[in-house]
Amino acid sequence: MEKKKTVNLNLKQYGMVFAMLIIFIIFYVMTGGVNATPMNMNNLIMQNSYVIILATGMLLCVLTGNVDLGVGSYVALCGAVAAKLIVENNMNIPLAFLITILVGVAFGAFNGFFIAYLNIPPFVVTLAGMLIGRGLTYTLLESKTVGPLPNAYVKVGAGFFASSKIEFGGGTLDIITILVAVIATVLVIGAELKTIKTQQKYGFAMAPTWQTGIKVAATLAILWFFFFKIASYNGIPIILLLMAVIVGIYHFVTSKTVAGRQVYALGGNEKAARLSGIDTKKVYFWVYTNMGFLAAIAGIVLSARNASATPKAGDGFELDAIAACYIGGAAASGGVGTVVGAVIGAFVMGILNNGMFLIGLSTDLQKVVKGLVLLGAVTFDVLSSKKKN
């Protein structure tokens, strides 16, 4: 019985990956393969980089049972700060980035103070933050676009790592990208072998060998398809490395550190967490301060990709980030969710957006589809929780 239970848990965990593949295949058929071209795969990364960064931070808010409605405005404000400092004040880029990040952290700490120490509901605080941030952005930019930004800045969001190429199948492949794919393959296989060894050591129930084999094979197939496509284009985007570092750090924090466990405990039962000795106010404060930090990073990335800062930048990003967390398996009530799941959810939203754009679906209908997908994901989570209870 225990082994059967483990199989069900694994199937549920990877169900969203299969859903993402199905959505991709549907749009592949509908677009005649356009969504799988190297150029479009590269665009998929760059267009969703800031959503993935925001979803990583938003997951921590969702784990506490709340959200941050202001991240889109923080993205716009931080992008505006960086652009004004560089374009109009001729400040060097590293210093401008540092000041921009400090602005984001300050905004996050502002929210965290009201939420953690004044017990104001996060919904109200972050809604106010959304309005304040957007208003400050329009004021700072004087309702105008600031740009163009220098190439060194733009490279952060739209640049590639320089590398030599080799001839392959009538085209070229980027050597560094292929080497990264090989390293990633070794890491995936090594991680799976380590998990199996740990399960055997402690006598945990294990998934059948065939299931593990399918999971690893599917993971490697997706990995090589992805890396082959970007290797056929311009190689590894700089933003991809930045995303990988952020996702890796926050995956480690949430799964391997005391701070991460405290966030899960807070979301699971705040009163029990407080009685067990966890400083819940401190947890709330750092979670929302961290959201401001990642919003600043996303603001820099977005303005770099656009080569300018605009007052309407980041509009609706908070909804995409929240949707990515819920679609990726985070519970609406808090206490359940993973960084990897949020990233997968972000890619689901990205593939949907990209596919609907390619088939020429109107922006109005795109919002309807995204709303139905979000509602379906949350409904599935709620019904599954009721069934389990």
Coordinates of C-alpha atoms in Angstrom, one line a residue:
M1 CA 0.0 0.0 0.0
E2 CA 2.8 2.4 0.8
K3 CA 4.5 1.9 -2.5
K4 CA 1.2 2.6 -4.3
K5 CA 0.8 5.8 -2.4
T6 CA 4.3 6.9 -3.4
V7 CA 3.5 6.2 -7.1
N8 CA 0.4 8.4 -6.8
L9 CA 2.3 11.3 -5.2
N10 CA 5.0 11.2 -7.9
L11 CA 2.4 11.1 -10.7
K12 CA 0.7 14.2 -9.1
Q13 CA 4.0 16.0 -8.7
Y14 CA 4.9 15.6 -12.4
G15 CA 1.4 16.0 -13.8
M16 CA 1.9 19.7 -14.5
V17 CA 5.0 18.9 -16.6
F18 CA 2.9 16.6 -18.8
A19 CA 0.2 19.3 -19.0
M20 CA 2.9 21.8 -20.1
L21 CA 4.0 19.4 -22.8
I22 CA 0.5 18.8 -24.0
I23 CA -0.1 22.6 -24.3
F24 CA 3.1 23.0 -26.2
I25 CA 2.2 20.2 -28.6
I26 CA -1.2 21.6 -29.2
F27 CA 0.3 25.0 -30.2
Y28 CA 2.9 23.1 -32.2
V29 CA 0.1 21.7 -34.3
M30 CA -1.8 24.9 -34.5
T31 CA 1.2 27.0 -35.5
G32 CA 2.7 24.5 -37.8
G33 CA 5.8 24.2 -35.6
V34 CA 6.5 27.9 -35.4
N35 CA 6.5 27.8 -31.6
A36 CA 9.4 25.2 -31.6
T37 CA 11.7 27.3 -33.8
P38 CA 15.1 28.3 -32.2
M39 CA 14.1 32.0 -32.4
N40 CA 10.8 31.4 -30.7
M41 CA 12.3 29.2 -28.0
N42 CA 14.8 32.0 -27.2
N43 CA 11.9 34.6 -27.1
L44 CA 10.0 32.3 -24.8
I45 CA 12.9 32.5 -22.3
M46 CA 13.4 36.2 -22.5
Q47 CA 9.7 37.1 -22.5
N48 CA 9.1 35.1 -19.3
S49 CA 12.4 35.7 -17.5
Y50 CA 10.9 38.4 -15.3
V51 CA 7.8 36.4 -14.6
I52 CA 9.9 33.5 -13.4
I53 CA 12.0 35.8 -11.1
L54 CA 8.8 37.3 -9.7
A55 CA 7.2 33.8 -9.3
T56 CA 10.2 32.6 -7.2
G57 CA 9.6 35.4 -4.7
M58 CA 5.8 35.3 -4.9
L59 CA 5.9 31.6 -3.9
L60 CA 7.2 32.6 -0.5
C61 CA 4.3 35.0 -0.1
V62 CA 1.9 32.3 -1.2
L63 CA 3.4 29.8 1.2
T64 CA 2.3 32.1 4.0
G65 CA -1.2 32.0 2.7
N66 CA -1.0 35.5 1.1
V67 CA 0.1 37.3 -2.1
D68 CA 1.8 40.5 -3.1
L69 CA -0.4 42.6 -5.4
G70 CA 2.2 45.3 -5.9
V71 CA 5.1 43.5 -7.7
G72 CA 4.1 44.9 -11.1
S73 CA 4.4 48.4 -9.8
Y74 CA 7.7 47.7 -8.1
V75 CA 9.1 46.4 -11.3
A76 CA 8.1 49.5 -13.1
L77 CA 9.4 51.8 -10.4
C78 CA 12.8 50.0 -10.1
G79 CA 13.2 50.0 -13.9
A80 CA 12.4 53.7 -13.9
V81 CA 15.0 54.4 -11.2
A82 CA 17.7 52.6 -13.0
A83 CA 17.0 54.2 -16.3
K84 CA 16.8 57.7 -14.9
L85 CA 20.1 57.3 -13.0
I86 CA 21.9 56.0 -16.1
V87 CA 20.4 58.0 -18.9
E88 CA 19.9 61.4 -17.3
N89 CA 22.5 61.3 -14.5
N90 CA 25.3 59.4 -16.3
M91 CA 25.8 57.1 -13.4
N92 CA 27.8 54.0 -13.9
I93 CA 25.8 50.8 -14.4
P94 CA 26.9 48.8 -11.3
L95 CA 26.1 51.7 -8.9
A96 CA 22.8 52.3 -10.6
F97 CA 21.9 48.7 -10.2
L98 CA 22.8 48.7 -6.5
I99 CA 20.7 51.8 -5.8
T100 CA 17.8 50.2 -7.8
I101 CA 18.0 47.0 -5.7
L102 CA 18.0 49.1 -2.5
V103 CA 14.9 50.9 -3.7
G104 CA 13.2 47.5 -4.2
V105 CA 14.3 46.2 -0.8
A106 CA 13.1 49.4 0.8
F107 CA 9.7 49.0 -0.8
G108 CA 9.5 45.4 0.3
A109 CA 10.6 46.3 3.8
F110 CA 7.9 49.0 3.9
N111 CA 5.3 46.4 3.1
G112 CA 6.8 43.9 5.5
F113 CA 6.7 46.4 8.4
F114 CA 3.0 47.1 8.0
I115 CA 2.2 43.4 7.6
A116 CA 4.5 41.9 10.3
Y117 CA 4.5 44.5 13.0
L118 CA 1.3 46.4 12.6
N119 CA -0.8 43.4 11.6
I120 CA -2.4 45.1 8.6
P121 CA -3.7 42.4 6.1
P122 CA -1.2 41.7 3.3
F123 CA -3.9 42.2 0.7
V124 CA -4.6 45.8 1.9
V125 CA -0.9 46.7 2.3
T126 CA 0.2 45.3 -1.1
L127 CA -2.8 46.9 -2.8
A128 CA -1.7 50.2 -1.4
G129 CA 1.8 49.4 -2.5
M130 CA 0.6 48.8 -6.0
L131 CA -1.0 52.2 -6.2
I132 CA 1.9 54.0 -4.6
G133 CA 4.5 52.3 -6.7
R134 CA 2.6 53.0 -10.0
G135 CA 2.0 56.6 -8.9
L136 CA 5.7 57.1 -8.1
T137 CA 6.7 55.6 -11.5
Y138 CA 4.5 58.0 -13.4
T139 CA 5.8 60.9 -11.3
L140 CA 9.5 59.9 -11.7
L141 CA 9.2 59.4 -15.5
E142 CA 6.9 62.3 -15.9
S143 CA 4.6 60.0 -17.9
K144 CA 7.3 59.6 -20.6
T145 CA 9.6 56.8 -21.8
V146 CA 13.2 57.1 -20.7
G147 CA 15.8 55.6 -23.1
P148 CA 17.5 54.3 -25.0
L149 CA 19.6 52.5 -22.5
P150 CA 23.3 51.7 -23.2
N151 CA 24.3 48.4 -24.7
A152 CA 26.0 47.2 -21.5
Y153 CA 22.7 47.6 -19.7
V154 CA 20.6 46.0 -22.5
K155 CA 22.9 43.0 -22.5
V156 CA 21.6 42.0 -19.1
G157 CA 18.2 41.3 -20.5
A158 CA 18.9 40.6 -24.2
G159 CA 22.5 39.5 -24.5
F160 CA 24.2 36.2 -25.0
F161 CA 27.4 34.5 -23.8
A162 CA 30.0 34.7 -26.5
S163 CA 31.1 31.3 -27.8
S164 CA 32.4 29.5 -30.8
K165 CA 30.1 27.4 -33.0
I166 CA 30.4 24.1 -34.7
E167 CA 28.8 22.9 -38.0
F168 CA 26.0 20.4 -37.5
G169 CA 23.3 19.2 -39.8
G170 CA 23.5 22.1 -42.3
G171 CA 23.5 24.6 -39.4
T172 CA 25.6 25.6 -36.4
L173 CA 25.5 24.7 -32.7
D174 CA 26.9 26.8 -29.8
I175 CA 29.6 24.8 -28.0
I176 CA 29.0 26.2 -24.5
T177 CA 25.3 25.4 -24.7
I178 CA 26.0 21.8 -25.6
L179 CA 28.5 21.5 -22.7
V180 CA 25.9 23.0 -20.3
A181 CA 23.4 20.4 -21.6
V182 CA 25.9 17.6 -20.9
I183 CA 26.6 18.9 -17.3
A184 CA 22.8 19.3 -16.7
T185 CA 22.3 15.7 -17.8
V186 CA 25.0 14.4 -15.4
L187 CA 23.4 16.5 -12.6
V188 CA 19.9 15.1 -13.3
I189 CA 21.0 11.5 -13.3
G190 CA 23.2 12.1 -10.2
A191 CA 20.4 13.7 -8.3
E192 CA 18.1 10.8 -9.1
L193 CA 20.7 8.2 -8.0
K194 CA 21.3 10.1 -4.8
T195 CA 17.5 10.1 -4.1
I196 CA 17.3 6.4 -4.7
K197 CA 20.3 5.8 -2.4
T198 CA 18.7 7.9 0.4
Q199 CA 15.4 6.0 0.1
Q200 CA 17.2 2.7 0.3
K201 CA 19.3 3.8 3.3
Y202 CA 16.3 4.9 5.4
G203 CA 13.9 2.2 4.1
F204 CA 11.5 4.7 2.4
A205 CA 8.9 3.4 0.0
M206 CA 10.3 3.7 -3.6
A207 CA 8.6 4.3 -6.9
P208 CA 8.8 1.4 -9.4
T209 CA 11.9 1.3 -11.6
W210 CA 9.8 1.8 -14.8
Q211 CA 8.3 5.0 -13.4
T212 CA 11.7 6.4 -12.4
G213 CA 13.1 5.5 -15.8
I214 CA 10.2 7.3 -17.6
K215 CA 10.6 10.4 -15.4
V216 CA 14.4 10.6 -16.0
A217 CA 14.0 10.0 -19.7
A218 CA 11.2 12.6 -20.1
T219 CA 13.3 15.1 -18.1
L220 CA 16.4 14.6 -20.3
A221 CA 14.3 14.7 -23.5
I222 CA 12.9 18.1 -22.5
L223 CA 16.3 19.3 -21.4
W224 CA 18.1 18.3 -24.7
F225 CA 15.2 19.6 -26.9
F226 CA 15.4 23.0 -25.1
F227 CA 19.2 23.3 -25.2
F228 CA 19.5 22.1 -28.8
K229 CA 17.1 24.8 -29.9
I230 CA 18.9 27.6 -28.1
A231 CA 22.2 26.2 -29.3
S232 CA 20.9 26.5 -32.8
Y233 CA 20.2 30.2 -32.3
N234 CA 22.7 32.5 -30.5
G235 CA 23.6 30.3 -27.5
I236 CA 22.8 30.8 -23.9
P237 CA 21.1 34.1 -23.0
I238 CA 22.7 35.9 -20.0
I239 CA 19.2 36.1 -18.4
L240 CA 19.0 32.3 -18.4
L241 CA 22.0 32.0 -16.2
L242 CA 20.6 34.7 -13.9
M243 CA 17.3 32.8 -13.6
A244 CA 19.1 29.5 -13.0
V245 CA 21.1 31.0 -10.1
I246 CA 18.0 32.6 -8.5
V247 CA 15.9 29.5 -8.8
G248 CA 18.8 27.3 -7.5
I249 CA 19.3 29.6 -4.5
Y250 CA 15.6 29.8 -3.6
H251 CA 15.1 26.1 -4.1
F252 CA 17.9 25.4 -1.6
V253 CA 16.5 28.0 0.8
T254 CA 13.0 26.6 0.8
S255 CA 14.0 22.9 0.9
K256 CA 17.2 22.8 3.0
T257 CA 17.3 25.7 5.4
V258 CA 15.6 26.6 8.7
A259 CA 14.3 29.8 7.2
G260 CA 12.5 27.9 4.5
R261 CA 10.9 25.4 6.9
Q262 CA 9.7 28.3 9.0
V263 CA 7.9 29.8 6.0
Y264 CA 6.1 26.4 5.4
A265 CA 5.3 26.1 9.1
L266 CA 3.8 29.6 9.1
G267 CA 1.6 28.9 6.1
G268 CA 0.5 25.5 7.5
N269 CA -0.6 26.9 10.8
E270 CA 0.4 30.3 12.0
K271 CA -0.7 29.8 15.6
A272 CA 1.1 26.5 15.9
A273 CA 4.2 28.0 14.4
R274 CA 4.2 30.8 16.9
L275 CA 3.7 28.4 19.8
S276 CA 6.6 26.3 18.6
G277 CA 9.0 29.3 19.0
I278 CA 9.0 30.6 15.4
D279 CA 9.2 34.4 15.2
T280 CA 6.3 34.8 12.7
K281 CA 6.7 38.6 12.5
K282 CA 10.3 38.2 11.4
V283 CA 9.3 35.6 8.8
Y284 CA 6.6 37.8 7.3
F285 CA 9.0 40.8 7.3
W286 CA 11.8 39.0 5.4
V287 CA 9.4 37.3 3.0
Y288 CA 8.0 40.6 1.8
T289 CA 11.3 42.4 1.9
N290 CA 12.7 39.6 -0.3
M291 CA 9.8 40.1 -2.7
G292 CA 10.9 43.7 -3.1
F293 CA 14.4 42.6 -3.8
L294 CA 13.4 40.2 -6.6
A295 CA 11.0 42.8 -8.0
A296 CA 14.0 45.1 -8.4
I297 CA 15.9 42.4 -10.2
A298 CA 12.9 41.8 -12.5
G299 CA 12.6 45.6 -13.1
I300 CA 16.3 45.8 -14.3
V301 CA 15.8 42.8 -16.5
L302 CA 12.6 44.1 -18.1
S303 CA 14.0 47.6 -18.8
A304 CA 17.1 46.0 -20.2
R305 CA 15.1 43.8 -22.6
N306 CA 13.0 46.9 -23.7
A307 CA 16.1 49.1 -23.8
S308 CA 14.0 51.7 -22.0
A309 CA 11.8 52.4 -19.0
T310 CA 8.1 53.1 -19.4
P311 CA 5.3 54.1 -16.9
K312 CA 3.2 51.1 -17.9
A313 CA 6.0 48.5 -17.5
G314 CA 5.1 45.5 -15.4
D315 CA 1.4 46.0 -15.8
G316 CA -0.4 42.8 -14.7
F317 CA 2.9 41.0 -13.8
E318 CA 1.6 40.3 -10.3
L319 CA -1.3 38.3 -11.8
D320 CA 1.1 36.2 -13.9
A321 CA 3.4 35.6 -10.9
I322 CA 0.5 34.6 -8.7
A323 CA -1.0 32.4 -11.4
A324 CA 2.4 30.7 -11.9
C325 CA 2.5 29.7 -8.2
Y326 CA -1.0 28.3 -8.2
I327 CA -0.7 26.5 -11.5
G328 CA 2.6 25.0 -10.3
G329 CA 0.9 23.3 -7.3
A330 CA 1.0 25.9 -4.5
A331 CA -2.0 25.7 -2.2
A332 CA -4.3 28.7 -2.0
S333 CA -4.4 28.3 1.8
G334 CA -0.6 28.3 2.1
G335 CA 2.0 25.9 3.4
V336 CA 2.2 23.8 0.2
G337 CA 4.3 24.6 -3.0
T338 CA 7.8 24.4 -4.4
V339 CA 10.1 26.8 -6.3
V340 CA 10.4 24.3 -9.2
G341 CA 6.6 24.0 -9.3
A342 CA 6.3 27.8 -9.6
V343 CA 8.9 27.8 -12.4
I344 CA 6.9 25.2 -14.3
G345 CA 3.7 27.2 -13.7
A346 CA 5.5 30.3 -15.1
F347 CA 6.5 28.3 -18.2
V348 CA 2.9 27.1 -18.6
M349 CA 1.7 30.7 -18.6
G350 CA 4.5 31.6 -20.9
I351 CA 3.7 28.9 -23.4
L352 CA 0.1 29.9 -23.3
N353 CA 0.8 33.5 -23.9
N354 CA 3.3 32.8 -26.7
G355 CA 1.1 30.2 -28.4
M356 CA -2.0 32.4 -28.3
F357 CA 0.0 35.3 -29.7
L358 CA 1.3 33.1 -32.6
I359 CA -2.1 31.9 -33.6
G360 CA -3.4 35.5 -33.5
L361 CA -5.8 35.2 -30.7
S362 CA -7.1 38.6 -29.5
T363 CA -5.7 40.0 -26.2
D364 CA -9.2 40.0 -24.8
L365 CA -9.7 36.2 -25.4
Q366 CA -6.1 35.6 -24.1
K367 CA -7.1 37.0 -20.7
V368 CA -10.2 34.7 -20.7
V369 CA -8.1 31.6 -21.4
K370 CA -5.5 32.6 -18.7
G371 CA -8.3 33.2 -16.2
L372 CA -9.9 29.8 -16.9
V373 CA -6.5 28.1 -16.5
L374 CA -5.9 29.8 -13.2
L375 CA -9.4 29.1 -11.9
G376 CA -9.0 25.4 -13.0
A377 CA -5.7 25.0 -11.2
V378 CA -7.0 26.5 -7.9
T379 CA -10.3 24.5 -8.1
F380 CA -8.3 21.3 -8.6
D381 CA -6.2 22.1 -5.6
V382 CA -9.2 22.9 -3.4
L383 CA -11.2 19.8 -4.5
S384 CA -8.1 17.6 -4.1
S385 CA -7.6 18.9 -0.5
K386 CA -11.2 18.2 0.4
K387 CA -11.0 14.7 -1.0
K388 CA -7.8 14.0 1.0
N389 CA -9.4 15.3 4.2

